GROMACS .gro file of C-alpha atoms in nm:
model
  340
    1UNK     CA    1   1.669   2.497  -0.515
    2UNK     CA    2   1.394   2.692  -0.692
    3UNK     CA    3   1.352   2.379  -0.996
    4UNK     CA    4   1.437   2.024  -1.037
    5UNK     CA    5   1.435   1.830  -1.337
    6UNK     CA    6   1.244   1.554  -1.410
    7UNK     CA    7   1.208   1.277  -1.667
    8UNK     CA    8   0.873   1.252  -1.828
    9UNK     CA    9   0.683   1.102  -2.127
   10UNK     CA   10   0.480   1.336  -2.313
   11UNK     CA   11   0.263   1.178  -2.518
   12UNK     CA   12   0.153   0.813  -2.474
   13UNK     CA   13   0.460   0.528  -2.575
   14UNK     CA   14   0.712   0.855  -2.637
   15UNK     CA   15   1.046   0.866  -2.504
   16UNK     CA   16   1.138   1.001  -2.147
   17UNK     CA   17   1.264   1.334  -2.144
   18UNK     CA   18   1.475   1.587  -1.905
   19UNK     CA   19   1.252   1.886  -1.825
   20UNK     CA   20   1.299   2.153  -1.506
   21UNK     CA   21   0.972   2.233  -1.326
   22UNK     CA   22   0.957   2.457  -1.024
   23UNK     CA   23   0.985   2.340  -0.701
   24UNK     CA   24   0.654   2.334  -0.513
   25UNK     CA   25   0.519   2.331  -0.183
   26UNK     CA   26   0.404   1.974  -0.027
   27UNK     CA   27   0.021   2.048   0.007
   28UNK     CA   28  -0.131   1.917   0.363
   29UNK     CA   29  -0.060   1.561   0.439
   30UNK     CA   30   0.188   1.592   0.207
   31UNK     CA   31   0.557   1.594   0.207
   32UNK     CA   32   0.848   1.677  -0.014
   33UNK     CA   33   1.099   1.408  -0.087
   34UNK     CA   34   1.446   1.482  -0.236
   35UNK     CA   35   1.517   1.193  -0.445
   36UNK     CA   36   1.825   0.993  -0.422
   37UNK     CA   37   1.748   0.681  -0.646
   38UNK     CA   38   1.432   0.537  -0.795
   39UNK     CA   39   1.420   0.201  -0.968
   40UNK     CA   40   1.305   0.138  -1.321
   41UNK     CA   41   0.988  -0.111  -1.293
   42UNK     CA   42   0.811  -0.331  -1.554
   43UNK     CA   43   0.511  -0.185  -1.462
   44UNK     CA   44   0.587   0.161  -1.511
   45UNK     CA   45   0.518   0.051  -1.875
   46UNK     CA   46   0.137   0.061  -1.775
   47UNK     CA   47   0.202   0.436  -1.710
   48UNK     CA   48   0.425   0.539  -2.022
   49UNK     CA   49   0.205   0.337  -2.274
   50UNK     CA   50  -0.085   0.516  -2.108
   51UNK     CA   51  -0.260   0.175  -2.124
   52UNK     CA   52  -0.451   0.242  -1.745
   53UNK     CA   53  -0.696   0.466  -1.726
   54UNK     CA   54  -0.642   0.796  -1.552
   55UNK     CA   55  -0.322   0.890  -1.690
   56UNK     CA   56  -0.251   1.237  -1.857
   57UNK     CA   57   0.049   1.379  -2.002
   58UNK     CA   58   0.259   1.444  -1.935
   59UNK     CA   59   0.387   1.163  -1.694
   60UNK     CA   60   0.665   1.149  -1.472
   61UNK     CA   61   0.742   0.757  -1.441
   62UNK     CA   62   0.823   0.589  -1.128
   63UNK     CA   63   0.724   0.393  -0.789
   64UNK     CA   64   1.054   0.249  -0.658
   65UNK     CA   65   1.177   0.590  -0.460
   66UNK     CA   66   1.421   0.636  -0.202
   67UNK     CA   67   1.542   1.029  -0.079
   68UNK     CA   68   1.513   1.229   0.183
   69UNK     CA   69   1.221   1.413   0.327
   70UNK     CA   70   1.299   1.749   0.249
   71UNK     CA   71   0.987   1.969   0.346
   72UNK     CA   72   0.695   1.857   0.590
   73UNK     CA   73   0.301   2.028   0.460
   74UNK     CA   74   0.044   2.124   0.653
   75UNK     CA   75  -0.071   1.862   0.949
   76UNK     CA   76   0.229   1.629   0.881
   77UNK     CA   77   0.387   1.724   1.178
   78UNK     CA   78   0.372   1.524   1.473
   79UNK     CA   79   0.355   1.198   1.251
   80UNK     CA   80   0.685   1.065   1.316
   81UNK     CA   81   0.851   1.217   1.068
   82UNK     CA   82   1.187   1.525   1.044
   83UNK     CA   83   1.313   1.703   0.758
   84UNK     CA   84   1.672   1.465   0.670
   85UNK     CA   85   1.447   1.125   0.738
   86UNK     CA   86   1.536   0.834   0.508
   87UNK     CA   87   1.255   0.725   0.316
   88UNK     CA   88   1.075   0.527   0.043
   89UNK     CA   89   0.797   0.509  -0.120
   90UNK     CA   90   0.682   0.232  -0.372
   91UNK     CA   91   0.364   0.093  -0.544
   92UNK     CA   92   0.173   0.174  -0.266
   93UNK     CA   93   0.155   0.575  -0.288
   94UNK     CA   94  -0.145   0.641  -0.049
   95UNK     CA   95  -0.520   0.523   0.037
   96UNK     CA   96  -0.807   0.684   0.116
   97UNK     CA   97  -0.880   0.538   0.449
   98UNK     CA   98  -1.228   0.556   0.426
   99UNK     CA   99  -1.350   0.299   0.162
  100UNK     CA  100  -1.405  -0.044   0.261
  101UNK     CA  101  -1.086  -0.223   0.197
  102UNK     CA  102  -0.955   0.037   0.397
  103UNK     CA  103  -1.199   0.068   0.712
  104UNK     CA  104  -1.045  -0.340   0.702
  105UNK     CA  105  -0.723  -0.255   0.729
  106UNK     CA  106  -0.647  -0.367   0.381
  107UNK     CA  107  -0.502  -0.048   0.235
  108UNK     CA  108  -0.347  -0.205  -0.079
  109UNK     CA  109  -0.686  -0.275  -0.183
  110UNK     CA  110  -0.769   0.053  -0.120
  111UNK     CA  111  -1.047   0.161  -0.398
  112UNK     CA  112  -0.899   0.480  -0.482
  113UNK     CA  113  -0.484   0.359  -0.424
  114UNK     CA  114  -0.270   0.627  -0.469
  115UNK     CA  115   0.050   0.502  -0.706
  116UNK     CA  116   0.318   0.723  -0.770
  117UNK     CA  117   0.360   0.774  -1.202
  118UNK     CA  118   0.019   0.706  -1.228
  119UNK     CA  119  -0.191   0.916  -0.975
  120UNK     CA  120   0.106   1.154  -0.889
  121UNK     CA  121   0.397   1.263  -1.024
  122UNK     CA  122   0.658   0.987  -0.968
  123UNK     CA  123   1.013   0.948  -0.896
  124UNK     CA  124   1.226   1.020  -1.213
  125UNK     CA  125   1.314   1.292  -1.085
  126UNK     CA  126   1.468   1.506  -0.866
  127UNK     CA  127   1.191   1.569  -0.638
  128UNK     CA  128   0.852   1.375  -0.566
  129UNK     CA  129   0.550   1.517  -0.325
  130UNK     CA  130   0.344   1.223  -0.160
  131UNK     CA  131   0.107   1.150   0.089
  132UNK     CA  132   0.264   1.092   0.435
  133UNK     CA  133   0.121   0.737   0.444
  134UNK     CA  134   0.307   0.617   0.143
  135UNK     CA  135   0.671   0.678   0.383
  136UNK     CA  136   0.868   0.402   0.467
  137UNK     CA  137   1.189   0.441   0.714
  138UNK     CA  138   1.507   0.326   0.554
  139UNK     CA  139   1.733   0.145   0.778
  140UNK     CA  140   2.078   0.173   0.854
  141UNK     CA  141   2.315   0.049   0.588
  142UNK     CA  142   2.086  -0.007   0.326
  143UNK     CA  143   2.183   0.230   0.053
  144UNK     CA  144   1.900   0.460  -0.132
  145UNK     CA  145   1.987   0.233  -0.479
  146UNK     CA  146   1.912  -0.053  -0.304
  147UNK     CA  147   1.612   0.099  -0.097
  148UNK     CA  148   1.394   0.189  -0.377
  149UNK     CA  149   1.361  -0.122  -0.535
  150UNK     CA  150   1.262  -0.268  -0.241
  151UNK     CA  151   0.943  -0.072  -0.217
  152UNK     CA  152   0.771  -0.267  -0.499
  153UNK     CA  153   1.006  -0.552  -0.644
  154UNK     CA  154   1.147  -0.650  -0.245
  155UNK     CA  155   0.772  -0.586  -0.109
  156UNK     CA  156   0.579  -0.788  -0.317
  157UNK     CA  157   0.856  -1.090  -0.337
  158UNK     CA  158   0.899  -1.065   0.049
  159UNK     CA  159   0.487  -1.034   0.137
  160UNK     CA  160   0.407  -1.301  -0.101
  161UNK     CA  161   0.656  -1.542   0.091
  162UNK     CA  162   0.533  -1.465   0.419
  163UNK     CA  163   0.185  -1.460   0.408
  164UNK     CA  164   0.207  -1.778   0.191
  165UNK     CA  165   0.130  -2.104   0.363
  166UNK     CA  166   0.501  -2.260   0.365
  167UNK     CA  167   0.691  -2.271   0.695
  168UNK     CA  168   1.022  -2.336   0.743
  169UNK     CA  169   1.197  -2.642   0.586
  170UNK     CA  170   0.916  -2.707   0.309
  171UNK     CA  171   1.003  -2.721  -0.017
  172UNK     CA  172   0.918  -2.310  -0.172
  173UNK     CA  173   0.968  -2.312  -0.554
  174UNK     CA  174   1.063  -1.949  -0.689
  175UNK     CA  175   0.926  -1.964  -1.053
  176UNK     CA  176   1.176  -1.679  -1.267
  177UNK     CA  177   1.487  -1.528  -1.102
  178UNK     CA  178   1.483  -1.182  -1.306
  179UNK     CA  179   1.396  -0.856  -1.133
  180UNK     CA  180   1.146  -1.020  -0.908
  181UNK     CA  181   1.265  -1.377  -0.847
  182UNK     CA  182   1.618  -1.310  -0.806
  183UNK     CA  183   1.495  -1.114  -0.483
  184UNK     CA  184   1.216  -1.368  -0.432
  185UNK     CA  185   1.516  -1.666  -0.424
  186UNK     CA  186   1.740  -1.472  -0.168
  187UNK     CA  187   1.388  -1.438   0.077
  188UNK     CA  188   1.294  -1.787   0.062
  189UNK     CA  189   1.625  -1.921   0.176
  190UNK     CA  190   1.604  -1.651   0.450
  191UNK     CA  191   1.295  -1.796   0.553
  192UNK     CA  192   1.430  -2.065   0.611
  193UNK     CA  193   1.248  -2.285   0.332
  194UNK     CA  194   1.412  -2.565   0.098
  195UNK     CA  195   1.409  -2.320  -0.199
  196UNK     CA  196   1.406  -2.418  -0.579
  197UNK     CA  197   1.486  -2.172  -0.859
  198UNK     CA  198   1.295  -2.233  -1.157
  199UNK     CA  199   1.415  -2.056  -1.520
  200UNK     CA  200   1.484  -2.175  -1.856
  201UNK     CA  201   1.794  -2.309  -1.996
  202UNK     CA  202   2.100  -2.454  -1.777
  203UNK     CA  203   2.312  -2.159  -1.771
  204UNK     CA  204   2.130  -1.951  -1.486
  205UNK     CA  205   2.210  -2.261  -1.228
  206UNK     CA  206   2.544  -2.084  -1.139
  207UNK     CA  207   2.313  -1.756  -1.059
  208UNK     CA  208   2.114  -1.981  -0.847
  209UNK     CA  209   2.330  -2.096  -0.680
  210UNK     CA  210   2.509  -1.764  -0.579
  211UNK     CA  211   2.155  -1.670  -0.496
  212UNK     CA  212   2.116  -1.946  -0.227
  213UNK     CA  213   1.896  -2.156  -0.365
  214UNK     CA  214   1.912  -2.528  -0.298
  215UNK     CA  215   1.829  -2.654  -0.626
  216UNK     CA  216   1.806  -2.517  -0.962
  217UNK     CA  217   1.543  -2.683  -1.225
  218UNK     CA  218   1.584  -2.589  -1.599
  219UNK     CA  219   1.219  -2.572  -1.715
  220UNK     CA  220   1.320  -2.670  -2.079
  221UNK     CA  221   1.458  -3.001  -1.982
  222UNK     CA  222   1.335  -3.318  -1.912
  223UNK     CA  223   0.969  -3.300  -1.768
  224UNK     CA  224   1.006  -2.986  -1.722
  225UNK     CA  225   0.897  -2.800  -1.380
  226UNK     CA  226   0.594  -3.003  -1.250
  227UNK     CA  227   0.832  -3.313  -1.266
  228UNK     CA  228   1.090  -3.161  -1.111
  229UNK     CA  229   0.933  -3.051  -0.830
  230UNK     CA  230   0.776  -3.401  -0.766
  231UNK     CA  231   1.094  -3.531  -0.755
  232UNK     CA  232   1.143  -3.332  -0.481
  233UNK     CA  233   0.816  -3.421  -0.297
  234UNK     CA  234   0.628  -3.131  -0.419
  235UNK     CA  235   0.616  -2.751  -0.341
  236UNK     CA  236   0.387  -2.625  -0.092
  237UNK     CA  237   0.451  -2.305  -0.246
  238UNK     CA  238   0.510  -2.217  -0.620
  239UNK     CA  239   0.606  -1.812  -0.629
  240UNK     CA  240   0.561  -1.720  -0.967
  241UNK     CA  241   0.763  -1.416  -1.073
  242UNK     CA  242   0.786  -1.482  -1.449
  243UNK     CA  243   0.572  -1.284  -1.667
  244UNK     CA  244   0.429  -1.595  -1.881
  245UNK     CA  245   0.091  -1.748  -1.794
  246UNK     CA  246   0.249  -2.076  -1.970
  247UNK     CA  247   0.507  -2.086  -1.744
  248UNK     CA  248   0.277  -2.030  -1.441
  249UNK     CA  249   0.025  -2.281  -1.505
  250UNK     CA  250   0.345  -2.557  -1.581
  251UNK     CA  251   0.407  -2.522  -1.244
  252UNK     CA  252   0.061  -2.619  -1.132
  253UNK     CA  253   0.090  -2.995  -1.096
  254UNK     CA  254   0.422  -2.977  -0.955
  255UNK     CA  255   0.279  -2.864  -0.592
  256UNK     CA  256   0.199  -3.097  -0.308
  257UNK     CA  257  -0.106  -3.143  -0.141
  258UNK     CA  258  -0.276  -2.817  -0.037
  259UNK     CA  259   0.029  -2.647  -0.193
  260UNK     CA  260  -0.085  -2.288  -0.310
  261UNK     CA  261   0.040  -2.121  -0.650
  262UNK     CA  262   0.070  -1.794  -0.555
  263UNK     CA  263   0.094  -1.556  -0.875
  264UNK     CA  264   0.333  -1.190  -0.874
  265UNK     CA  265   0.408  -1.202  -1.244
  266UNK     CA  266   0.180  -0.994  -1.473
  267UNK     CA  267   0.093  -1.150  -1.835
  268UNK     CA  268  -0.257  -1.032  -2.011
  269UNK     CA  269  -0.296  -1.451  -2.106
  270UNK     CA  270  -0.538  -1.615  -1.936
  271UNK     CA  271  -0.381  -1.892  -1.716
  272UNK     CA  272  -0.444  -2.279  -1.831
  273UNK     CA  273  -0.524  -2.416  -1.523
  274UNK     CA  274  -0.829  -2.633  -1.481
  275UNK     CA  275  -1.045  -2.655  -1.195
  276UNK     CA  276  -1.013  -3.083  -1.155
  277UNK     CA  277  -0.581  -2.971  -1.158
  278UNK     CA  278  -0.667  -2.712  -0.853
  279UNK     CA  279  -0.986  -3.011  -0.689
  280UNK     CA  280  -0.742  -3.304  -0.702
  281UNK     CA  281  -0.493  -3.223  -0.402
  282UNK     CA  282  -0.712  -2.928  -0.285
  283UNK     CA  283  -0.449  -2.678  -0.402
  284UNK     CA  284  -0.469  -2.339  -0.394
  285UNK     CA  285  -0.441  -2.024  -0.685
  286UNK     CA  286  -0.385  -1.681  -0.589
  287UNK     CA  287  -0.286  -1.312  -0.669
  288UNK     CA  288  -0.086  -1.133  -0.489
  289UNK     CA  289  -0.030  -0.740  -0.498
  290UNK     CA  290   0.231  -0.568  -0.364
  291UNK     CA  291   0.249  -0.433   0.025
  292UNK     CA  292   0.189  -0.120   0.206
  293UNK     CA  293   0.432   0.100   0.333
  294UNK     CA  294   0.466  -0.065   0.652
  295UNK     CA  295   0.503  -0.430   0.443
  296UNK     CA  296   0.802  -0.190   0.309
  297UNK     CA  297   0.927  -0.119   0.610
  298UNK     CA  298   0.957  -0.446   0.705
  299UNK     CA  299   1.082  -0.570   0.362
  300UNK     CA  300   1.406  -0.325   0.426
  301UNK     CA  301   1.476  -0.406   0.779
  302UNK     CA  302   1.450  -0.784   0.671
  303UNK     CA  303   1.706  -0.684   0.403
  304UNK     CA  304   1.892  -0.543   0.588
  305UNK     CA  305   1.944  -0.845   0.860
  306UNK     CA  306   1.999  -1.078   0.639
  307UNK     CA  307   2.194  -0.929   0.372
  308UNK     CA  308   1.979  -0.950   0.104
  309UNK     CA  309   2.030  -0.698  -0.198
  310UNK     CA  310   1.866  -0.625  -0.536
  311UNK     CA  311   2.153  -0.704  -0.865
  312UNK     CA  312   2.116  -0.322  -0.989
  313UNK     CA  313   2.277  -0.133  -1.253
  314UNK     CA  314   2.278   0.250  -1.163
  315UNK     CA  315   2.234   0.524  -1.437
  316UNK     CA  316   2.220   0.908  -1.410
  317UNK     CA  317   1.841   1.069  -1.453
  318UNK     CA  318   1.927   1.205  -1.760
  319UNK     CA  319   1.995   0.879  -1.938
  320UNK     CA  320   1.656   0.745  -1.759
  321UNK     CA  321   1.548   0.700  -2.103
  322UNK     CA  322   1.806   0.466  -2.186
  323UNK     CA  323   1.735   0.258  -1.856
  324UNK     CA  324   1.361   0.217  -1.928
  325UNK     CA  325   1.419   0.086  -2.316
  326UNK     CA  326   1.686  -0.145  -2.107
  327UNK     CA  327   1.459  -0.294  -1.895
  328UNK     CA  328   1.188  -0.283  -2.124
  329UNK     CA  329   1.445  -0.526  -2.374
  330UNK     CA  330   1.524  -0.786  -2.062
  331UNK     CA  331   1.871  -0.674  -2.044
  332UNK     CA  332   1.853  -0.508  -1.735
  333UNK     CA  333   2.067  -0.777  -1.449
  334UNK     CA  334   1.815  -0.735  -1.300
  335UNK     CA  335   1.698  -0.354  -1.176
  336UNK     CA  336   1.766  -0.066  -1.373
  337UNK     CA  337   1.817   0.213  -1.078
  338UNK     CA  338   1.840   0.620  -1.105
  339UNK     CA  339   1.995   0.794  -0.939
  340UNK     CA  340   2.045   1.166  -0.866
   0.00000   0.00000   0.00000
């Protein structure tokens, strides 16, 4: 094809709209991918809203992909990687490899991360360029729809779990069971821990349930979380997926001794914990950001041996506005995916 079309925001908070570009070249280190799906993220609201900095209009959205490499660029060859490979390519978009997270090893931290919709055009669209370090290799039997939103909703759920302190049979807590959590409670009971879903109001116990967890808690009732989870013995792990610093720090006093709060949910609140809450029990508090695109790799091949799907609703490209004001309203059960 000489043009694709993608789905961009021109000016910052305006809608997404279908526009043909021509096709270009990958440049070196590059490659082309043909997309096949690419999932609708919260955080691609940083992007549209233009409230990061670095971001010029117009932007093409989107860091869940999943195509097909379609065109190798200069010195990408000999990498590992043919024209037809399966591949995706999430929050993690590229690194420098020279900066000090990176000479580490640490190339999420990477100073000068690459992210697809922010740094680089991203995947609403037909077409996306990246760097060759941003691939990861889709497995058999895990469909592109289900792929992307494993690069950045699957990958951060999954890496939080595992480099977490729990091991199996303690008691994980999965704090929201929306776009994050309700892949967060499928990995913890893969894991092998005793796994409690935490959301408000009795009616998503049923979706627990189906989801695997062992126990449901209804924040909004009785003590609410903390007590919950005492009842229980006490988390060593709280993974907090909900978007509410309230919620988050509720959850605080409901972990066991040297449990660790570990925090995936983004709210701009500052979170009401107190230092004698994290000294008493020696408990830990910390952030926890995404995966690379080998933490991807694995994510998907985990998937993909145990079973374990994203809940997606698929949409065309063209109605890729539509999706993003879906998600944007918490309608979306629970990812939003285009597809092409």
């Amino acid at each position: 094809m000489s043009t694709y079309r993608v789905a961009q925001v021109n000016a910052a908070g305006g809608p997404l709209e279908i526009t043909e570009r021509e096709v270009p070249p990958p440049g070196p280190g590059h490659v082309r991918i043909a997309v096949e799906a690419c999932g609708v993220c919260h955080s691609d609201a940083f992007f549209v809203d233009g409230t990061v900095a670095g971001i010029t209009f117009p932007v093409v959205p989107g860091h869940e992909i999943a195509g097909r490499v379609e065109e190798l660029g200069e010195g990408t060859h000999g990498r590992g990687w043919r024209v037809g490979d399966r591949v995706a390519v999430g929050w993690f978009g590229g690194s420098c490899g020279h900066c000090l997270p990176c000479r580490q090893g640490d190339f999420i931290m990477c100073q000068t991360l690459q992210v697809p919709g922010w740094t680089y055009d991203g995947g609403f669209a037909e077409a996306v360029i990246a760097p060759v370090d941003a691939l990861a290799r889709i497995p058999e039997g895990l469909a592109a729809s289900a792929a992307g939103p494993m690069a950045c909703a699957g990958v951060t759920t999954y890496n939080g779990l595992r480099r977490s302190s729990a091991r199996p049979g303690d008691v994980v807590a999965v704090l929201g069971i929306g776009g994050l959590g309700h892949l967060g409670v499928q990995y913890a009971v893969a894991m092998g821990f005793e796994t409690v879903a935490i959301a408000r109001g009795a009616d998503k116990a049923d979706l627990a349930k189906r989801l695997g967890a062992h126990h449901y808690v209804d924040s909004t009732a009785g003590g609410g979380a903390a007590e919950a989870l005492k009842s229980l013995g006490g988390a060593k792990v709280v993974l907090a997926t909900a978007g509410s610093s309230d919620a988050i720090a509720a959850t605080a006093d409901g972990l066991t001794h040297r449990g660790e709060l570990v925090v995936i949910g983004l709210a701009p609140e500052p979170l009401g914990v107190s230092p004698l809450q994290l000294v008493t029990g020696a408990k830990t508090m910390r952030g926890h950001a995404s995966g690379t695109s080998q933490d991807v790799e694995d994510t998907m091949a985990f998937s993909a041996l145990y079973g374990i799907r994203p809940m997606i609703e698929t949409v065309p490209l063209e109605e890729a506005d539509e999706a993003y004001r879906k998600m944007l309203s918490g309608a979306a059960r629970f990812r939003m995916v285009l597809t092409c």
